Coordinates of C-alpha atoms and ligand atoms in Angstrom, one line a residue:
M1 CA 0.0 0.0 0.0
I2 CA 1.1 3.4 -0.8
D3 CA 0.9 5.6 2.2
D4 CA 1.2 8.8 0.3
D5 CA -1.3 9.0 -2.6
L6 CA -0.3 12.5 -3.5
P7 CA 1.5 12.4 -6.7
R8 CA 5.1 12.7 -6.0
T9 CA 7.4 14.5 -8.2
H10 CA 10.1 12.3 -8.8
F11 CA 13.1 13.2 -11.0
D12 CA 15.4 10.6 -11.8
P13 CA 18.8 12.3 -11.8
I14 CA 19.8 10.8 -15.2
T15 CA 16.6 11.9 -16.9
L16 CA 16.9 15.3 -15.4
A17 CA 20.5 15.7 -16.8
G18 CA 19.3 14.6 -20.2
V19 CA 16.4 17.1 -20.3
L20 CA 18.7 19.9 -19.1
G21 CA 21.2 19.0 -21.7
L22 CA 18.7 19.1 -24.5
F23 CA 17.4 22.4 -23.2
F24 CA 20.8 24.1 -23.2
F25 CA 21.6 22.6 -26.6
A26 CA 18.4 24.2 -28.0
I27 CA 19.4 27.5 -26.5
I28 CA 22.8 27.4 -28.1
I29 CA 21.4 26.6 -31.5
L30 CA 18.9 29.5 -31.2
V31 CA 21.5 32.0 -30.1
N32 CA 23.7 31.0 -33.1
M33 CA 20.8 31.5 -35.6
L34 CA 20.1 35.0 -34.2
D35 CA 23.7 35.9 -34.4
V36 CA 23.9 34.9 -38.0
R37 CA 20.9 37.0 -38.9
E38 CA 22.2 40.1 -37.1
T39 CA 25.6 39.8 -38.7
R40 CA 24.0 39.6 -42.2
A41 CA 21.8 42.6 -41.5
E42 CA 24.7 44.8 -40.4
S43 CA 27.2 43.9 -43.0
G44 CA 24.8 43.7 -45.9
A45 CA 27.1 41.1 -47.2
T46 CA 25.8 38.4 -49.5
P47 CA 25.0 35.5 -47.4
T48 CA 27.1 32.5 -47.8
A49 CA 25.6 29.4 -49.2
A50 CA 25.9 27.8 -45.8
A51 CA 24.1 30.7 -44.0
F52 CA 21.3 31.3 -46.5
Q53 CA 19.7 28.6 -48.4
P54 CA 17.1 29.9 -50.9
T55 CA 13.8 28.3 -50.4
F56 CA 12.7 28.9 -54.0
T57 CA 14.2 28.3 -57.4
L58 CA 13.9 30.7 -60.3
D59 CA 12.0 29.2 -63.1
P60 CA 14.0 29.4 -66.4
F61 CA 12.7 32.3 -68.5
P62 CA 10.2 30.9 -70.9
T63 CA 11.3 30.8 -74.5
S64 CA 10.0 33.8 -76.4
T65 CA 7.3 33.1 -78.9
Y66 CA 7.5 36.6 -80.3
T67 CA 8.9 36.9 -83.7
H68 CA 9.8 40.2 -85.3
T69 CA 7.7 40.7 -88.4
P70 CA 9.5 42.9 -90.9
L71 CA 7.5 45.9 -92.3
P72 CA 5.7 45.0 -95.5
P73 CA 7.8 46.0 -98.5
T74 CA 5.2 48.6 -99.6
W75 CA 5.5 50.5 -96.4
T76 CA 7.4 53.7 -96.5
I77 CA 8.2 56.0 -93.7
T78 CA 7.1 59.5 -94.5
P79 CA 9.2 62.2 -92.9
T80 CA 7.1 64.3 -90.7
Y81 CA 7.7 67.9 -90.0
T82 CA 9.1 68.6 -86.6
F83 CA 9.5 71.9 -84.9
T84 CA 13.2 72.1 -84.3
P85 CA 14.8 74.7 -82.1
F86 CA 16.6 77.6 -83.6
P87 CA 20.2 76.8 -84.4
T88 CA 22.7 78.4 -82.2
A89 CA 23.8 81.7 -83.5
T90 CA 27.3 81.7 -84.9
A91 CA 29.6 84.3 -86.1
T92 CA 28.3 83.8 -89.6
D93 CA 24.8 84.5 -88.3
T94 CA 25.5 88.2 -88.3
P95 CA 24.7 89.8 -91.6
S96 CA 27.9 90.7 -93.2
P97 CA 28.5 93.2 -96.0
S98 CA 30.2 92.0 -99.1
P99 CA 32.8 94.7 -99.7
T100 CA 34.0 93.5 -103.0
L101 CA 30.6 94.0 -104.6
H102 CA 29.6 97.3 -102.9
P103 CA 32.7 99.4 -102.2
S104 CA 30.6 102.6 -102.0
I105 CA 28.7 101.6 -98.9
T106 CA 31.4 99.6 -97.2
P107 CA 32.5 102.5 -94.9
T108 CA 29.1 103.0 -93.5
I109 CA 28.6 99.3 -92.7
T110 CA 32.1 99.1 -91.2
D111 CA 31.1 101.9 -88.8
T112 CA 28.1 99.9 -87.7
P113 CA 28.7 98.2 -84.4
A114 CA 28.2 94.5 -85.1
P115 CA 25.2 93.2 -83.2
T116 CA 26.5 91.0 -80.4
A117 CA 26.3 87.3 -81.1
T118 CA 24.4 85.5 -78.4
P119 CA 23.8 81.8 -77.8
T120 CA 20.2 82.2 -79.0
L121 CA 18.9 83.7 -82.2
M122 CA 19.8 87.3 -82.4
P123 CA 16.6 89.4 -82.0
L124 CA 16.0 92.6 -83.9
P125 CA 17.8 95.4 -82.2
T126 CA 15.5 97.6 -80.1
P127 CA 14.9 101.1 -81.3
H128 CA 17.7 103.5 -80.2
Q129 CA 16.6 105.5 -77.2
V130 CA 13.0 104.3 -77.6
I131 CA 12.8 106.1 -80.9
S132 CA 12.5 104.5 -84.2
W133 CA 13.3 106.4 -87.3
T134 CA 10.8 106.6 -90.1
L135 CA 12.7 106.5 -93.3
Q136 CA 11.7 106.9 -96.9
V137 CA 13.5 104.2 -98.9
P138 CA 12.0 102.7 -102.0
I139 CA 11.9 98.9 -102.0
L140 CA 11.6 97.9 -105.6
M141 CA 9.5 94.8 -106.4
Y142 CA 10.3 92.6 -109.4
H143 CA 9.3 89.1 -110.4
Y144 CA 10.3 87.8 -113.8
I145 CA 13.3 89.4 -115.6
S146 CA 12.7 88.0 -119.0
T147 CA 10.7 88.4 -122.2
P148 CA 7.2 87.0 -121.5
P149 CA 6.3 84.0 -123.7
D150 CA 3.9 84.6 -126.6
D151 CA 1.0 82.9 -124.8
A152 CA 1.5 84.9 -121.6
D153 CA -1.6 86.3 -120.0
I154 CA -1.7 89.9 -118.8
Y155 CA -0.7 89.0 -115.3
R156 CA 2.4 87.1 -116.4
V157 CA 3.3 90.1 -118.6
D158 CA 2.7 92.6 -115.8
L159 CA 5.0 90.6 -113.6
S160 CA 7.8 90.7 -116.1
V161 CA 10.5 93.2 -116.9
E162 CA 12.6 92.8 -120.1
P163 CA 16.3 92.2 -119.4
A164 CA 17.2 95.2 -121.5
M165 CA 14.9 97.4 -119.5
F166 CA 16.1 96.0 -116.2
R167 CA 19.6 96.8 -117.3
A168 CA 18.6 100.3 -118.2
Q169 CA 17.0 100.8 -114.8
M170 CA 20.1 99.5 -113.0
Q171 CA 22.3 101.8 -115.1
Y172 CA 20.0 104.7 -114.2
L173 CA 20.5 104.0 -110.5
V174 CA 24.3 104.0 -110.7
E175 CA 24.5 107.0 -113.0
N176 CA 22.3 109.0 -110.7
G177 CA 24.0 108.4 -107.4
Y178 CA 21.8 105.7 -106.0
S179 CA 23.2 103.0 -103.7
T180 CA 21.6 99.6 -103.2
I181 CA 21.3 98.6 -99.6
D182 CA 19.5 95.6 -98.2
L183 CA 16.7 95.1 -95.6
Y184 CA 19.3 94.5 -92.8
D185 CA 20.7 97.9 -93.5
L186 CA 17.2 99.4 -93.4
S187 CA 16.4 97.8 -90.0
L188 CA 19.6 99.1 -88.4
A189 CA 19.0 102.5 -89.8
I190 CA 15.5 102.6 -88.3
T191 CA 16.4 101.2 -84.9
N192 CA 19.9 102.5 -84.4
K193 CA 19.9 105.5 -86.6
I194 CA 22.8 104.0 -88.6
E195 CA 23.5 106.4 -91.4
L196 CA 22.6 105.1 -94.9
P197 CA 24.4 106.0 -98.0
P198 CA 23.0 108.8 -100.2
K199 CA 19.9 107.9 -102.2
P200 CA 19.5 104.3 -100.9
V201 CA 17.3 101.9 -102.7
I202 CA 16.4 98.2 -102.1
I203 CA 15.9 95.8 -104.9
T204 CA 13.7 92.8 -104.3
L205 CA 12.8 89.9 -106.7
D206 CA 10.0 87.6 -105.7
D207 CA 9.5 83.8 -106.4
G208 CA 13.0 82.8 -107.5
Y209 CA 12.4 82.4 -111.2
V210 CA 15.3 80.9 -113.1
D211 CA 15.6 84.1 -115.3
N212 CA 16.7 85.9 -112.1
Y213 CA 19.9 84.0 -112.3
W214 CA 20.3 84.2 -116.1
Y215 CA 19.5 87.9 -116.5
A216 CA 19.2 89.8 -113.3
F217 CA 22.2 88.4 -111.5
P218 CA 24.8 89.3 -114.2
I219 CA 23.3 92.7 -114.7
L220 CA 23.5 93.4 -110.9
Q221 CA 27.1 92.3 -110.8
E222 CA 27.9 94.4 -113.8
F223 CA 26.9 97.5 -111.9
G224 CA 28.1 96.4 -108.5
L225 CA 24.5 96.4 -107.1
K226 CA 23.0 94.0 -104.7
A227 CA 19.4 92.6 -104.5
T228 CA 17.2 90.5 -102.3
F229 CA 15.7 87.3 -103.7
F230 CA 12.6 85.9 -102.0
V231 CA 12.5 82.2 -102.9
I232 CA 9.9 79.5 -102.6
T233 CA 11.9 76.7 -101.0
E234 CA 9.9 73.6 -101.9
F235 CA 9.8 74.6 -105.5
V236 CA 13.6 74.7 -105.4
D237 CA 13.7 71.4 -103.6
N238 CA 11.5 69.9 -106.3
N239 CA 13.8 71.2 -109.1
Y240 CA 11.0 72.9 -110.9
A241 CA 12.3 74.0 -114.3
S242 CA 11.0 77.6 -114.0
Y243 CA 12.8 78.2 -110.7
M244 CA 16.4 78.6 -109.7
S245 CA 18.3 75.6 -108.3
W246 CA 20.0 75.6 -104.9
E247 CA 23.3 75.8 -106.8
M248 CA 22.3 79.0 -108.5
I249 CA 20.9 80.5 -105.2
E250 CA 24.1 79.5 -103.3
A251 CA 26.2 81.2 -106.0
M252 CA 24.3 84.4 -105.8
A253 CA 24.5 84.3 -101.9
A254 CA 28.2 83.8 -102.2
A255 CA 28.4 86.9 -104.4
G256 CA 26.7 89.1 -101.8
M257 CA 23.0 88.8 -102.8
R258 CA 20.4 88.3 -100.1
I259 CA 18.3 85.2 -100.1
E260 CA 15.1 85.4 -98.0
P261 CA 12.0 83.1 -97.6
H262 CA 8.8 83.5 -99.6
S263 CA 7.2 80.4 -97.9
K264 CA 7.5 76.7 -98.9
T265 CA 4.7 76.5 -101.5
H266 CA 3.4 80.0 -102.0
P267 CA 0.0 79.7 -100.3
D268 CA -2.4 82.4 -99.1
L269 CA -1.2 82.9 -95.5
S270 CA -4.3 84.7 -94.3
G271 CA -6.8 82.8 -92.2
R272 CA -4.4 79.9 -91.5
D273 CA -3.6 78.3 -88.1
R274 CA -0.4 78.5 -86.2
D275 CA 1.0 75.1 -87.2
Y276 CA 0.5 75.8 -90.9
L277 CA 2.1 79.2 -90.6
I278 CA 5.1 77.9 -88.7
Y279 CA 5.4 75.1 -91.2
Q280 CA 5.4 77.5 -94.1
I281 CA 7.5 80.3 -92.6
L282 CA 10.0 78.5 -90.3
G283 CA 10.3 75.7 -92.8
S284 CA 11.4 77.9 -95.6
Q285 CA 13.6 80.0 -93.3
E286 CA 15.5 76.9 -92.0
T287 CA 15.9 75.5 -95.5
I288 CA 17.5 78.7 -96.8
A289 CA 19.7 78.9 -93.7
A290 CA 21.0 75.4 -94.4
H291 CA 22.0 76.5 -97.9
I292 CA 23.4 80.0 -97.4
G293 CA 25.0 79.6 -94.0
Y294 CA 23.0 82.1 -91.9
T295 CA 19.4 82.5 -90.8
P296 CA 17.5 84.9 -93.1
R297 CA 15.3 87.4 -91.2
Y298 CA 12.9 88.8 -93.8
F299 CA 9.8 87.5 -95.3
A300 CA 7.7 88.3 -98.4
Y301 CA 4.0 87.4 -98.1
P302 CA 3.0 85.1 -101.0
G303 CA 0.6 87.0 -103.2
G304 CA 0.8 89.8 -100.6
R305 CA -1.7 87.8 -98.4
Y306 CA -1.4 87.8 -94.6
D307 CA -3.2 88.6 -91.4
E308 CA -2.5 89.5 -87.8
L309 CA -1.5 85.9 -86.9
T310 CA 0.9 85.7 -89.8
M311 CA 2.7 88.8 -88.5
Q312 CA 2.6 87.4 -84.9
I313 CA 4.3 84.2 -86.0
L314 CA 7.0 86.2 -87.8
H315 CA 7.5 88.2 -84.6
E316 CA 7.8 85.0 -82.6
L317 CA 10.3 83.5 -85.0
H318 CA 12.5 86.6 -84.6
F319 CA 12.0 87.9 -88.2
W320 CA 13.3 91.4 -88.5
G321 CA 10.7 92.4 -91.0
A322 CA 8.4 91.5 -93.9
V323 CA 7.4 93.2 -97.2
T324 CA 4.0 93.4 -98.7
T325 CA 2.8 94.1 -102.2
Q326 CA 1.2 97.4 -101.1
G327 CA 2.6 100.6 -102.6
G328 CA 4.7 103.0 -100.5
K329 CA 8.2 104.0 -99.5
W330 CA 8.0 104.9 -95.8
H331 CA 9.2 102.4 -93.2
N332 CA 9.6 102.3 -89.5
F333 CA 9.9 99.8 -86.6
D334 CA 6.2 99.5 -85.8
S335 CA 5.4 98.8 -89.4
R336 CA 8.3 96.3 -89.9
Y337 CA 6.0 93.4 -90.8
E338 CA 4.1 95.5 -93.4
W339 CA 6.8 97.4 -95.2
P340 CA 5.4 98.5 -98.6
R341 CA 7.2 98.3 -101.9
V342 CA 7.3 100.0 -105.3
R343 CA 6.1 97.7 -108.1
I344 CA 8.0 97.9 -111.3
R345 CA 5.8 96.9 -114.1
Y346 CA 6.4 95.6 -117.7
T347 CA 5.1 98.9 -118.9
T348 CA 7.1 101.1 -116.6
P349 CA 9.1 103.5 -118.8
L350 CA 12.4 104.7 -117.6
A351 CA 11.1 108.2 -117.0
E352 CA 8.5 106.8 -114.6
F353 CA 11.1 104.6 -113.0
A354 CA 13.1 107.7 -112.2
G355 CA 10.2 109.1 -110.3
L356 CA 9.4 105.8 -108.5
V357 CA 12.9 105.6 -107.0
A358 CA 13.1 109.2 -106.1
A359 CA 12.7 109.6 -102.4
P360 CA 13.5 113.0 -101.1
G361 CA 14.3 113.2 -97.4
T362 CA 15.4 109.7 -97.3
V363 CA 18.4 110.0 -95.0
G364 CA 17.8 111.3 -91.5
G365 CA 14.1 110.7 -91.6
K366 CA 11.7 111.7 -88.9
P367 CA 11.6 109.9 -85.7
S368 CA 8.5 108.2 -84.5
G369 CA 7.3 106.4 -81.4
N370 CA 8.5 102.9 -81.2
Ligands
ZN1 ZN1 5.3 85.5 -104.9

């Protein structure tokens, strides 16, 4: 009989040692594991294979089933127009005179302080002392310099001047003391009161007809005169037979003639949206710049058609001015995108021409508000 039925806790010494031994062994294992983790966390080192066994395996990347299908042969990538930033101004960006062609006006231009070249496109100089000068300078407007074909209509004839007449007109200018300047000279005279030579006149020829190169260019060179040619760039790009080639245009630019944009395709620019105007104006400007080495700053409205937005775009694109087909001789800063011209017609006799180029009071014209 058991005299004590209370359960007795009885620990066999051997069993107790075994249990304690297992307990301490488990403690040691646990402490080691924690130590490994802390060491990894502090060092950031890559765990060794012994310390870190990945519990997953990366499945191999599935074999690609995509195959590149080449574009069908009939597909062509059409170049789209992108608005590119203005090229960085360089030393050649500043209009430079051509002294060999125009010795008479070289001193005046030499005295002109060259506009400072800046990293961005050079803007039109601001009027001197907030005054712009209103100057009377005839800007002559020509188109064809050739004998009209027999089947020419009245408009084609009216846009033409016979080469012999053109030569007589140029000779008249030289023999009567006129000096040809360009639109850059006019801008600087208006804004900075740069003195112009006596009896200045500006000669412009619109559209870039090939007869300009064959007839007008040699006659101008013969008399040491310079002119401004407004060209339609896409017509040149397309090698249209009636228009000058880039080779001809580059040769004239190298000889001191001014080449300025007259749009890409000669559309009516009134009532158009911004994108279209930028395409036509900036597009033709950049194309010419690529061929003549500097950015042209003047525009002639195709057909004389434009509106407020057209002028606004010219302003945004840092054009210095634009010429219309309206008649007139007075120009100032405010009217720089609407400078009028003097149309020389097929039927204009030399005596009438003399009156058209006469511009008393040209030099030192009256100041106006800017
Ligand atoms: Zn035109």
